[in-house]
Amino acid sequence: LLPSIDSKPPLLREHRLYQADWLLRFYGFQAKELLDEQNQNFNPLIDPKCNWAIHHMELFPIEINKAPYEMLLRVPGVGVKSAQRIVKARRSGSLDFSGLKKLGVVLKRAQYFITCRDKGLEGLRVNQDSLLRALVSDNGMRKLPQLSRVEQLSFFDEPALSREDVVQCLTGQI
């Protein structure tokens, strides 16, 4: 069935599609990199670039002073202008985290995926669960407890009550 003419598309889904389109046009991503057979929809809690990075942690962290421009574009928190500024600035010397902030890098996201002078941000320990929680927006965090409580039921799950218990309940013989 098609949606009615009066119904509006979900805004978050529309926003994620817009973000993905931007990645395809300006960041050098391919559609098959963003969605595949295992992940057929975008994660509603984080943007597509962060989602891609989390699923490709084997590529990270990258050394910000040595990484090619194309790889800088794949780091969450680094945009096209920031990547261009990084490439230009490292011609005159190596960069550190404070220098990256001045260049417009969003360290709140980028810190988990980069090193500067072969050092990560002090005290930073990363695993996939903590990384996902750190990257989720405040609005998404409010939704996260609700999502974790929801359980998808299946027709094929084992029944909670045994056959004897069901018969006893129906016949009133408890």
Short mmCIF file of C-alpha atoms in Angstrom, two decimals:
data_model
loop_
_atom_site.label_atom_id
_atom_site.label_comp_id
_atom_site.label_asym_id
_atom_site.label_seq_id
_atom_site.Cartn_x
_atom_site.Cartn_y
_atom_site.Cartn_z
CA LEU A 1 0.00 0.00 0.00
CA LEU A 2 1.10 3.52 -0.69
CA PRO A 3 0.96 6.19 2.00
CA SER A 4 -1.84 8.71 1.75
CA ILE A 5 -1.20 12.07 0.16
CA ASP A 6 -1.88 13.81 3.47
CA SER A 7 0.67 11.83 5.51
CA LYS A 8 4.10 13.37 5.92
CA PRO A 9 7.29 11.27 5.78
CA PRO A 10 9.05 10.66 9.09
CA LEU A 11 11.36 13.65 9.52
CA LEU A 12 14.23 11.70 11.05
CA ARG A 13 14.24 9.21 8.18
CA GLU A 14 14.16 12.06 5.68
CA HIS A 15 17.07 13.72 7.49
CA ARG A 16 19.15 10.49 7.44
CA LEU A 17 18.50 10.14 3.69
CA TYR A 18 19.63 13.74 3.18
CA GLN A 19 22.82 13.05 5.19
CA ALA A 20 23.51 9.91 3.17
CA ASP A 21 23.01 11.83 -0.08
CA TRP A 22 25.56 14.38 1.12
CA LEU A 23 28.07 11.58 1.85
CA LEU A 24 27.59 10.18 -1.64
CA ARG A 25 27.98 13.56 -3.35
CA PHE A 26 30.78 15.24 -1.41
CA TYR A 27 32.58 12.65 0.71
CA GLY A 28 33.30 9.91 -1.81
CA PHE A 29 31.13 7.20 -0.27
CA GLN A 30 29.44 4.52 -2.36
CA ALA A 31 25.84 3.48 -1.64
CA LYS A 32 26.89 -0.11 -0.92
CA GLU A 33 29.18 1.19 1.85
CA LEU A 34 26.35 2.87 3.72
CA LEU A 35 23.72 0.13 3.47
CA ASP A 36 24.09 -3.59 2.85
CA GLU A 37 22.24 -6.87 3.38
CA GLN A 38 22.84 -6.84 7.16
CA ASN A 39 22.05 -3.13 7.59
CA GLN A 40 19.22 -2.29 5.23
CA ASN A 41 18.11 0.85 7.10
CA PHE A 42 19.95 3.76 8.64
CA ASN A 43 20.48 3.78 12.38
CA PRO A 44 17.97 6.32 13.72
CA LEU A 45 20.21 7.24 16.67
CA ILE A 46 23.38 8.29 14.82
CA ASP A 47 24.19 9.81 11.46
CA PRO A 48 25.24 7.57 8.53
CA LYS A 49 28.90 8.63 8.67
CA CYS A 50 29.23 7.70 12.36
CA ASN A 51 27.38 4.46 11.71
CA TRP A 52 29.79 3.59 8.88
CA ALA A 53 32.81 4.38 11.07
CA ILE A 54 31.54 2.23 13.95
CA HIS A 55 31.08 -0.70 11.57
CA HIS A 56 34.61 -0.21 10.18
CA MET A 57 36.64 0.22 13.35
CA GLU A 58 39.43 -1.85 11.77
CA LEU A 59 40.32 1.30 9.77
CA PHE A 60 40.63 3.49 12.85
CA PRO A 61 42.23 5.29 14.56
CA ILE A 62 43.98 7.14 11.77
CA GLU A 63 46.98 9.40 12.28
CA ILE A 64 45.69 12.86 11.39
CA ASN A 65 49.14 14.06 10.28
CA LYS A 66 49.62 11.23 7.74
CA ALA A 67 46.16 10.18 6.54
CA PRO A 68 45.20 10.91 2.93
CA TYR A 69 42.48 13.46 2.24
CA GLU A 70 39.99 10.75 1.21
CA MET A 71 40.37 9.02 4.57
CA LEU A 72 40.08 12.29 6.50
CA LEU A 73 36.67 12.75 4.89
CA ARG A 74 35.51 9.46 6.43
CA VAL A 75 36.27 10.51 9.99
CA PRO A 76 33.14 11.57 11.90
CA GLY A 77 33.52 15.19 12.95
CA VAL A 78 35.69 16.09 9.96
CA GLY A 79 33.93 17.86 7.11
CA VAL A 80 35.10 18.84 3.65
CA LYS A 81 36.41 22.25 4.74
CA SER A 82 38.09 20.82 7.85
CA ALA A 83 39.79 18.10 5.79
CA GLN A 84 41.06 20.71 3.33
CA ARG A 85 42.33 22.86 6.21
CA ILE A 86 44.08 19.85 7.80
CA VAL A 87 45.90 18.99 4.56
CA LYS A 88 46.96 22.62 4.14
CA ALA A 89 48.00 23.11 7.79
CA ARG A 90 50.11 19.96 8.06
CA ARG A 91 52.36 21.24 5.24
CA SER A 92 53.78 23.69 7.76
CA GLY A 93 53.95 21.34 10.76
CA SER A 94 52.28 18.53 12.63
CA LEU A 95 48.89 19.05 14.22
CA ASP A 96 47.67 18.35 17.73
CA PHE A 97 44.14 18.19 19.16
CA SER A 98 43.98 21.90 20.02
CA GLY A 99 45.08 22.76 16.47
CA LEU A 100 42.37 20.53 15.05
CA LYS A 101 39.74 22.30 17.10
CA LYS A 102 40.90 25.63 15.67
CA LEU A 103 40.57 24.18 12.16
CA GLY A 104 36.90 23.37 12.75
CA VAL A 105 37.09 19.65 13.56
CA VAL A 106 34.29 18.51 15.89
CA LEU A 107 36.41 16.67 18.47
CA LYS A 108 33.35 15.38 20.30
CA ARG A 109 32.97 12.88 17.44
CA ALA A 110 36.43 12.79 15.86
CA GLN A 111 38.38 11.99 19.04
CA TYR A 112 37.39 8.31 18.88
CA PHE A 113 38.72 7.83 15.36
CA ILE A 114 41.98 9.79 15.22
CA THR A 115 45.42 10.14 16.74
CA CYS A 116 47.68 13.19 16.69
CA ARG A 117 51.43 12.58 16.73
CA ASP A 118 50.61 8.90 17.35
CA LYS A 119 48.74 9.71 20.56
CA GLY A 120 45.03 9.51 21.27
CA LEU A 121 43.17 11.88 23.52
CA GLU A 122 44.22 11.24 27.13
CA GLY A 123 42.08 8.87 29.17
CA LEU A 124 40.05 7.73 26.18
CA ARG A 125 39.04 4.07 26.23
CA VAL A 126 36.79 2.85 23.46
CA ASN A 127 34.63 -0.18 22.85
CA GLN A 128 31.72 -0.37 20.42
CA ASP A 129 28.96 0.03 23.04
CA SER A 130 30.55 3.01 24.79
CA LEU A 131 31.34 4.56 21.42
CA LEU A 132 27.73 4.29 20.29
CA ARG A 133 26.52 5.88 23.53
CA ALA A 134 29.06 8.69 23.17
CA LEU A 135 28.02 9.47 19.60
CA VAL A 136 24.27 9.39 20.16
CA SER A 137 22.72 12.84 20.41
CA ASP A 138 21.07 13.99 23.64
CA ASN A 139 17.68 13.55 22.00
CA GLY A 140 18.65 10.03 20.94
CA MET A 141 19.83 9.20 24.46
CA ARG A 142 16.38 10.00 25.78
CA LYS A 143 14.97 7.46 23.32
CA LEU A 144 17.65 4.84 24.02
CA PRO A 145 16.22 3.46 27.29
CA GLN A 146 12.83 3.10 25.61
CA LEU A 147 14.37 1.22 22.69
CA SER A 148 16.29 -1.15 24.93
CA ARG A 149 13.11 -2.11 26.82
CA VAL A 150 11.20 -3.02 23.68
CA GLU A 151 11.26 -6.68 22.71
CA GLN A 152 10.19 -7.90 19.30
CA LEU A 153 7.95 -10.92 19.79
CA SER A 154 8.03 -13.84 17.42
CA PHE A 155 5.50 -16.47 16.42
CA PHE A 156 8.23 -19.04 16.83
CA ASP A 157 9.34 -18.26 20.40
CA GLU A 158 8.78 -20.91 23.03
CA PRO A 159 5.57 -20.21 24.99
CA ALA A 160 6.09 -18.84 28.48
CA LEU A 161 3.63 -21.38 29.95
CA SER A 162 3.76 -25.12 29.52
CA ARG A 163 0.80 -26.99 28.00
CA GLU A 164 -0.17 -28.35 31.42
CA ASP A 165 -0.21 -24.85 32.92
CA VAL A 166 -2.45 -23.59 30.13
CA VAL A 167 -4.89 -26.50 30.60
CA GLN A 168 -4.97 -25.92 34.37
CA CYS A 169 -5.70 -22.21 33.89
CA LEU A 170 -8.48 -22.87 31.38
CA THR A 171 -10.15 -25.57 33.47
CA GLY A 172 -9.77 -23.67 36.72
CA GLN A 173 -7.69 -26.41 38.35
CA ILE A 174 -4.81 -24.44 39.76
#
